[in-house]
Structures are given as C-alpha cells and as structure tokens.
C-alpha cells in the first residue's frame, strides 16, 4: 500500500479518537468546549500519525482528530439538552469513535470519515430546534 493509505488510516483512527475525546470534554458553553476538544484531538491525531508513519501521517491524523473532536461537541450538547445523561452519551460516542477508528483501516474510508463527521454534525445542528412529532401529529383536539 502507498502513503495515501497510511495517511487515510491515520486520519480515520484520529477522527474516531477525536469523536470519543469530544464526548468527554465538559461543556458549559459550546465554543470553549470545541476549542478544548480540538486541541485534544489534534494532539491525539498527531501522536497517532507519528505511530503509523511519519509527518505526512501526523498531519492527516491531526486534521482527522480536530475534525472528529469538533464535530462531536454539538452532538453531545444536543443530547444533553434533550435529557441524556453524561455517562450514557459518553459511552455511546466512545463506541461510535471506536467503530470509526476501526473503519479507518478500509482503504479511502479514513478520508471520508474526516469529512463526513463535521457534515453530519452540521446537519444535526440545523435540525436541533425541531422535534419529532411522532403520533402527536394524528391527535385532533
């Protein structure tokens, strides 16, 4: 495999680790939490990239870690606002991060994870104010 594969592996693993780290950052306000998560994700991603290969993998890992961590902060904030517990949300996102890290070994999928995580977070954030109507839509008063 070429260097493109190992850079993608580093980005995918770091995106998964960043998602898990973003779930652990306490958030009172979203922007400081996102900044802390980004710093942690970048450090973890650079370390993962150095373990996988050289500086090219470290750059890919750092970017994947930042994108994964920053994308999980609004998901955590929304889940906690909706009534989820801190431990439950962190556990679920840790499992999601582990799955994303494992999928990083599929050729080319690590790059897709690093791009898809923020896109998913933006989509969920734009839907955040609306609630699912469920069966309430059928009720006639």
Rosetta silent file (secondary structure, phi, psi, omega in degrees, C-alpha in Angstrom):
SEQUENCE: XXXXXXXXXXXXXXXXXXXXXXXXXXXXXXXXXXXXXXXXXXXXXXXXXXXXXXXXXXXXXXXXXXXXXXXXXXXXXXXXXXXXXXXXXXXXXXXXXXXXXXXXXXXXXXXXXXXXXXXXXXXXXXXXXXXXXXXXXXXXX
SCORE:     score description
SCORE:     0.000 S_00000001
   1 L     0.000  150.078 -178.849    0.000    0.000    0.000 S_00000001
   2 L   -87.514 -177.276 -179.606    1.108    3.515   -0.686 S_00000001
   3 H   -65.246  -30.935 -179.617    1.452    6.530    1.542 S_00000001
   4 H   -59.972  -35.016  179.893   -2.110    7.611    0.705 S_00000001
   5 H   -66.280  -47.337 -176.381   -3.426    4.520    2.515 S_00000001
   6 H   -70.390  -31.428  173.874   -1.483    5.170    5.727 S_00000001
   7 H   -65.799  -41.908  177.014   -2.414    8.850    5.740 S_00000001
   8 H   -64.982  -37.470  176.535   -6.078    7.793    5.429 S_00000001
   9 H   -63.678  -44.792  179.101   -5.644    5.237    8.214 S_00000001
  10 H   -63.128  -41.549  179.266   -4.156    7.914   10.479 S_00000001
  11 H   -66.440  -40.338 -179.921   -6.971   10.329    9.630 S_00000001
  12 H   -68.131  -45.597  178.597   -9.653    7.689   10.230 S_00000001
  13 H   -63.968  -43.488 -179.636   -8.249    6.467   13.541 S_00000001
  14 H   -66.587  -34.361  176.001   -7.705   10.034   14.729 S_00000001
  15 H   -64.068  -41.306  176.837  -11.243   11.012   13.712 S_00000001
  16 H   -64.239  -43.102  177.767  -12.573    8.138   15.819 S_00000001
  17 H   -66.278  -38.471  178.301  -10.401    9.106   18.775 S_00000001
  18 H   -63.874  -38.239  177.167  -11.433   12.745   18.323 S_00000001
  19 H   -62.268  -43.937  179.723  -15.113   11.775   18.426 S_00000001
  20 H   -67.497  -39.639  179.137  -14.532    9.903   21.682 S_00000001
  21 H   -67.709  -37.205  178.850  -12.476   12.768   23.167 S_00000001
  22 H   -63.679  -25.848  178.163  -15.094   15.333   22.193 S_00000001
  23 H   -76.176  -22.167 -176.372  -17.643   13.398   24.227 S_00000001
  24 H   -90.838  -12.998 -177.409  -15.502   13.630   27.346 S_00000001
  25 L   -76.286  124.793  177.924  -14.946   17.395   27.294 S_00000001
  26 L   -70.501  134.470 -176.578  -17.232   19.159   29.771 S_00000001
  27 L  -122.462  117.167  168.759  -19.214   21.849   28.022 S_00000001
  28 L   -96.885  -43.648  174.036  -20.776   24.838   29.697 S_00000001
  29 L  -124.627  141.668 -171.590  -20.513   26.906   26.556 S_00000001
  30 H   -68.428  -34.260 -175.591  -20.013   25.229   23.161 S_00000001
  31 H   -69.814  -46.040  175.725  -17.138   27.315   21.795 S_00000001
  32 H   -63.138  -35.827  177.800  -14.639   26.783   24.628 S_00000001
  33 H   -64.653  -39.828  178.155  -15.558   23.098   24.679 S_00000001
  34 H   -66.471  -36.602  178.860  -14.962   22.863   20.939 S_00000001
  35 H   -67.768  -42.386  177.473  -11.586   24.588   21.323 S_00000001
  36 H   -64.488  -44.037  179.158  -10.506   22.210   24.099 S_00000001
  37 H   -63.524  -37.790  179.106  -11.732   19.216   22.098 S_00000001
  38 H   -65.115  -41.915  178.535   -9.883   20.469   19.005 S_00000001
  39 H   -64.273  -44.081  178.213   -6.618   20.778   20.939 S_00000001
  40 H   -64.970  -41.784  178.808   -7.010   17.305   22.419 S_00000001
  41 H   -65.307  -38.507  178.291   -7.986   15.855   19.049 S_00000001
  42 H   -66.183  -43.759  179.773   -5.032   17.484   17.313 S_00000001
  43 H   -63.625  -44.389  178.822   -2.579   16.198   19.912 S_00000001
  44 H   -65.303  -41.137 -179.701   -4.009   12.685   19.770 S_00000001
  45 H   -65.703  -39.652  177.494   -4.105   12.740   15.970 S_00000001
  46 H   -65.641  -40.898  177.020   -0.510   13.878   15.656 S_00000001
  47 H   -63.381  -42.005  177.829    0.551   11.146   18.065 S_00000001
  48 H   -64.089  -42.716  178.913   -1.402    8.529   16.123 S_00000001
  49 H   -62.347  -37.593  177.517    0.080    9.776   12.860 S_00000001
  50 H   -68.518  -34.255  176.641    3.589    9.506   14.267 S_00000001
  51 H   -69.452  -37.531 -178.771    2.889    5.945   15.390 S_00000001
  52 H   -74.427  -41.485 -176.283    1.507    4.999   11.976 S_00000001
  53 L  -159.487 -126.424 -176.990    4.210    6.662    9.893 S_00000001
  54 L  -111.766 -147.392 -175.582    5.924    9.999    9.527 S_00000001
  55 H   -72.061  -30.524  177.740    4.987   13.646    9.340 S_00000001
  56 H   -64.455  -41.896  177.388    2.567   13.233    6.455 S_00000001
  57 H   -68.821  -33.270  177.947    0.556   10.758    8.510 S_00000001
  58 H   -65.811  -38.204  177.107    0.816   13.079   11.520 S_00000001
  59 H   -66.303  -44.435  176.700   -0.733   15.925    9.513 S_00000001
  60 H   -62.595  -41.340  178.164   -3.533   13.631    8.342 S_00000001
  61 H   -66.645  -41.335  178.587   -4.037   12.355   11.868 S_00000001
  62 H   -62.812  -42.632  179.056   -4.050   15.846   13.342 S_00000001
  63 H   -68.582  -39.144  177.064   -6.641   17.067   10.880 S_00000001
  64 H   -64.894  -39.502  178.797   -8.793   13.978   11.418 S_00000001
  65 H   -65.369  -41.883  178.452   -8.555   14.373   15.188 S_00000001
  66 H   -64.292  -47.587 -177.752   -9.561   18.038   15.064 S_00000001
  67 H   -65.347  -39.159  178.381  -12.494   17.396   12.736 S_00000001
  68 H   -67.298  -42.587 -177.953  -13.726   14.412   14.748 S_00000001
  69 H   -68.099  -44.980 -178.438  -13.480   16.208   18.086 S_00000001
  70 H   -67.219  -31.507 -179.001  -15.112   19.426   16.919 S_00000001
  71 H   -76.129  -22.702 -179.060  -17.930   17.519   15.244 S_00000001
  72 H   -84.732  -19.344 -178.349  -18.842   15.568   18.375 S_00000001
  73 H   -62.483  -47.570  178.217  -19.239   18.620   20.652 S_00000001
  74 H   -67.366  -27.878  176.864  -22.578   19.807   19.180 S_00000001
  75 H   -67.618  -43.000  177.746  -23.886   16.239   19.193 S_00000001
  76 H   -63.810  -44.832 -179.553  -23.054   15.917   22.893 S_00000001
  77 H   -61.223  -43.026  178.810  -24.601   19.304   23.678 S_00000001
  78 H   -66.159  -39.268  179.589  -27.812   18.401   21.848 S_00000001
  79 H   -67.898  -37.714  178.512  -28.060   15.003   23.510 S_00000001
  80 H   -71.078  -35.671  175.950  -27.573   16.502   26.964 S_00000001
  81 H   -65.016  -33.178 -178.698  -30.153   19.212   26.242 S_00000001
  82 L   -79.854   -2.163  175.319  -32.617   16.526   25.208 S_00000001
  83 L   109.999    6.257  178.051  -32.240   14.804   28.568 S_00000001
  84 L   -73.346  154.200  177.230  -29.428   12.323   28.048 S_00000001
  85 L   -87.376  154.688 -178.277  -27.028   11.556   30.865 S_00000001
  86 H   -61.465  -44.697 -179.141  -23.368   12.474   30.631 S_00000001
  87 H   -66.971  -40.230  179.185  -22.178    8.892   31.121 S_00000001
  88 H   -65.096  -44.118  179.410  -24.652    7.470   28.612 S_00000001
  89 H   -65.509  -42.842  179.673  -23.755    9.975   25.911 S_00000001
  90 H   -64.200  -37.991  179.123  -20.024    9.492   26.514 S_00000001
  91 H   -66.299  -45.186 -179.869  -20.393    5.712   26.331 S_00000001
  92 H   -63.975  -44.700 -179.768  -22.332    5.815   23.093 S_00000001
  93 H   -71.497  -26.796  173.735  -19.907    8.257   21.459 S_00000001
  94 H   -66.136  -40.260  176.725  -16.925    6.220   22.689 S_00000001
  95 H   -67.923  -37.721  175.611  -18.379    3.197   20.885 S_00000001
  96 H   -63.851  -41.988  177.942  -19.023    5.321   17.792 S_00000001
  97 H   -63.759  -39.594  177.721  -15.432    6.560   17.953 S_00000001
  98 H   -64.315  -41.043  177.589  -14.121    3.001   18.287 S_00000001
  99 H   -65.100  -42.479  178.510  -16.172    1.948   15.266 S_00000001
 100 H   -64.455  -38.157  178.032  -14.941    4.929   13.257 S_00000001
 101 H   -65.415  -39.801  178.382  -11.347    4.128   14.198 S_00000001
 102 H   -67.148  -37.437  178.965  -11.787    0.525   13.065 S_00000001
 103 H   -70.779  -15.433  177.914  -13.343    1.664    9.775 S_00000001
 104 L   -63.421  -18.785  179.680  -10.288    3.849    9.184 S_00000001
 105 L   -79.911  -11.482  175.737   -8.421    0.744    8.017 S_00000001
 106 L   -74.898  128.768 -175.858  -10.686    0.397    4.975 S_00000001
 107 L   -56.048  124.272  177.016   -8.819    1.980    2.034 S_00000001
 108 L    85.986  -16.840 -176.060  -10.058    5.523    1.416 S_00000001
 109 H   -76.186  -24.801  176.974  -12.666    5.458    4.176 S_00000001
 110 H   -62.833  -39.808  175.978  -10.471    7.339    6.650 S_00000001
 111 H   -63.254  -42.553 -179.072  -10.566   10.401    4.408 S_00000001
 112 H   -64.719  -38.131  178.056  -14.344   10.095    4.130 S_00000001
 113 H   -62.076  -44.018 -177.552  -14.735    9.872    7.913 S_00000001
 114 H   -64.123  -27.590  179.123  -12.741   13.043    8.451 S_00000001
 115 H   -91.015  -36.019 -174.774  -15.037   14.905    6.038 S_00000001
 116 H   -74.870  -29.697 -178.301  -18.333   13.226    6.928 S_00000001
 117 H   -62.202  -48.633  176.644  -18.151   13.779   10.700 S_00000001
 118 H   -67.106  -33.273  178.316  -18.386   17.596   10.514 S_00000001
 119 H   -64.923  -40.594  177.217  -21.008   17.383    7.774 S_00000001
 120 H   -65.398  -40.778  179.177  -23.138   15.126    9.966 S_00000001
 121 H   -64.008  -40.067  177.480  -22.694   17.473   12.942 S_00000001
 122 H   -66.107  -37.285  178.587  -23.801   20.464   10.870 S_00000001
 123 H   -66.511  -43.277  179.010  -26.839   18.562    9.641 S_00000001
 124 H   -68.104  -34.596  179.030  -27.821   17.566   13.161 S_00000001
 125 H   -67.547  -37.369  179.705  -27.236   21.091   14.422 S_00000001
 126 H   -69.832  -24.835  178.385  -29.527   22.571   11.777 S_00000001
 127 L   -92.503   -0.352 -170.580  -32.284   20.149   12.839 S_00000001
 128 L   -58.269  -36.408 -175.482  -31.686   20.754   16.546 S_00000001
 129 L   -76.801  -26.509 -177.056  -34.666   23.035   17.248 S_00000001
 130 L   -85.737  146.531  178.313  -37.320   20.844   15.685 S_00000001
 131 L  -111.978  153.577  177.252  -38.752   17.867   17.499 S_00000001
 132 L   -73.440  129.467 -174.540  -40.094   14.689   16.022 S_00000001
 133 L   -74.240  -33.502 -179.453  -43.876   14.848   16.023 S_00000001
 134 H    60.461 -136.237 -179.309  -44.463   11.115   16.389 S_00000001
 135 H   -83.479   -6.731  178.170  -48.103   10.275   16.991 S_00000001
 136 H   -62.710  -23.841 -179.054  -48.902   13.804   18.183 S_00000001
 137 H   -68.387  -24.394 -178.960  -49.473   14.731   14.559 S_00000001
 138 H   -85.280  -15.519 -176.486  -52.503   12.402   14.476 S_00000001
 139 L   -71.707  131.186  176.461  -54.138   13.911   17.563 S_00000001
 140 L  -115.176  119.005  178.907  -57.137   16.111   16.839 S_00000001
 141 L   -96.724    0.000    0.000  -58.215   18.388   19.652 S_00000001
